[in-house]
Short mmCIF file of the C-alpha atoms (twelve columns), coordinates in Angstrom:
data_MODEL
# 
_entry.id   MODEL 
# 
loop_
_atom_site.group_PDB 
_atom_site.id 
_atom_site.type_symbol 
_atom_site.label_atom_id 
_atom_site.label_alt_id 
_atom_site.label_comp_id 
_atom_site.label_asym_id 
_atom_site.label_seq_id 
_atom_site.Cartn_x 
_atom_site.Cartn_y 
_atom_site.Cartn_z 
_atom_site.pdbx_PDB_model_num 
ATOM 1  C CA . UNK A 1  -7.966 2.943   -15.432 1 
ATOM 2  C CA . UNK A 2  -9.104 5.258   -17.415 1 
ATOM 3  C CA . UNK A 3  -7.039 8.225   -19.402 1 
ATOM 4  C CA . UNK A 4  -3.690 8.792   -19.032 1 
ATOM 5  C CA . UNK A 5  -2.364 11.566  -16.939 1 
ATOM 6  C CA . UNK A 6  1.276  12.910  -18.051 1 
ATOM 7  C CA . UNK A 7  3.039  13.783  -14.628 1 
ATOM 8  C CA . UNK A 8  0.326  10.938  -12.810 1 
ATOM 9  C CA . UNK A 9  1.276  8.151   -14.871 1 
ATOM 10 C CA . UNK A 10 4.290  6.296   -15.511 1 
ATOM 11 C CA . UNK A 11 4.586  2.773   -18.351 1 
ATOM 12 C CA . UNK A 12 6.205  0.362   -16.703 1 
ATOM 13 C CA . UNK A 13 6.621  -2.236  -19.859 1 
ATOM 14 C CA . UNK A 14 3.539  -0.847  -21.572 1 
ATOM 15 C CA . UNK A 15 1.448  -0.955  -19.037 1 
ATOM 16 C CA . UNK A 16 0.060  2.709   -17.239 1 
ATOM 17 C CA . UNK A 17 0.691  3.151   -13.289 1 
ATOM 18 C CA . UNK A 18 -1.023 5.304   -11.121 1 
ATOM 19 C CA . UNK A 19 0.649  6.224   -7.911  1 
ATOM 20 C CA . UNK A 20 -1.892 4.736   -6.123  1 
ATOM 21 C CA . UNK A 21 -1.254 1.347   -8.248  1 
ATOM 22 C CA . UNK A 22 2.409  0.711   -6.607  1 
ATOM 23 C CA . UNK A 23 2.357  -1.813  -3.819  1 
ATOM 24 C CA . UNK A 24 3.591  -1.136  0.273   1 
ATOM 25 C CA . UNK A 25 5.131  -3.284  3.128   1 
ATOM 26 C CA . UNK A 26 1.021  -3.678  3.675   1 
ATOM 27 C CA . UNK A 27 1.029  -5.594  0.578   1 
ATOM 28 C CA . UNK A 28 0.894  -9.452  0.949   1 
ATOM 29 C CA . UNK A 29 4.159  -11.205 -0.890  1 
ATOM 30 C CA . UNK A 30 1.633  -12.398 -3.645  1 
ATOM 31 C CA . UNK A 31 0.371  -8.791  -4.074  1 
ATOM 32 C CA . UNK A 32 3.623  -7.287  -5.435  1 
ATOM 33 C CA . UNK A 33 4.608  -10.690 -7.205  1 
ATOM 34 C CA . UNK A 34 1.025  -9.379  -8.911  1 
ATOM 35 C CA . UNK A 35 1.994  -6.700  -9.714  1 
ATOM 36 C CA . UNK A 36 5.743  -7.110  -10.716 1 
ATOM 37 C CA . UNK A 37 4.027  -9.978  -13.060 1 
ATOM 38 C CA . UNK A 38 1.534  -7.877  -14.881 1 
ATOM 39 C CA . UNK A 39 4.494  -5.135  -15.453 1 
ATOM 40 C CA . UNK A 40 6.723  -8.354  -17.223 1 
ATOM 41 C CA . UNK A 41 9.224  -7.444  -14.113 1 
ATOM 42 C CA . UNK A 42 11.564 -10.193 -13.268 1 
ATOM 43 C CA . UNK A 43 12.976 -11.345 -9.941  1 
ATOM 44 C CA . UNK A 44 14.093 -14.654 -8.804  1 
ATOM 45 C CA . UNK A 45 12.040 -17.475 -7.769  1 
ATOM 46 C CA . UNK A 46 13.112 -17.181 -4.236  1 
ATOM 47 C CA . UNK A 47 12.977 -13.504 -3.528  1 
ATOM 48 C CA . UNK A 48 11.737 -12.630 -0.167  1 
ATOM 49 C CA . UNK A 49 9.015  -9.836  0.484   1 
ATOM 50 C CA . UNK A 50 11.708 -7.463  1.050   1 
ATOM 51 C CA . UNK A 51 13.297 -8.098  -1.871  1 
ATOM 52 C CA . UNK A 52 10.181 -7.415  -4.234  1 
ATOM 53 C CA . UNK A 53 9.648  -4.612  -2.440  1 
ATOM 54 C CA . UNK A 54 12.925 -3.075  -3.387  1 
ATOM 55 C CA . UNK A 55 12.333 -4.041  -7.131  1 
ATOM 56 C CA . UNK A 56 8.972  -2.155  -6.790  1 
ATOM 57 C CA . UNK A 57 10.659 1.112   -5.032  1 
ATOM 58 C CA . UNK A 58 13.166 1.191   -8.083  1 
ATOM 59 C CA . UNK A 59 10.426 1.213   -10.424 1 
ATOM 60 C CA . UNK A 60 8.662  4.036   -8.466  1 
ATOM 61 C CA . UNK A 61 9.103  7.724   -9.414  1 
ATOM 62 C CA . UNK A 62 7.204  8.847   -6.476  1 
ATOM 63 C CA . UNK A 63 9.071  6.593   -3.861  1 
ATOM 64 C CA . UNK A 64 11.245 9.603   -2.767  1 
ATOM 65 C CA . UNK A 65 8.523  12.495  -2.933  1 
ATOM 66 C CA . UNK A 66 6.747  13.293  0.387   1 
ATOM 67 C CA . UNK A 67 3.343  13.894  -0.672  1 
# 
């Protein structure tokens, strides 16, 4: 990425996430397992699409802010 921006940035399990960086609905299901993988974020074998995605939205500081 690049430097770290306090209030741009959050760690999820040492690693630095951009707003940008979190993944959507338009995401494929191997996408956000991706990205939940890099982060060392568990979730079952058989989680559905849905399911990741809610993982990913509880991880997400921004999820709730209407930019």
């Amino acid at each position: 990425h690049g430097r770290q921006l306090v209030g741009k940035h959050k760690m999820i399990n040492k690693v630095c996430t951009a707003r940008e960086d979190y993944p959507t609905s338009s995401n494929t299901k191997n996408d956000i397992k991706s990205f939940l993988d890099i982060r060392s974020v568990e979730y079952g074998a058989d989680s559905t699409k849905s399911e990741l995605l809610d993982i990913v939205t509880k991880l997400n500081p921004y999820s709730e802010l209407d930019w």
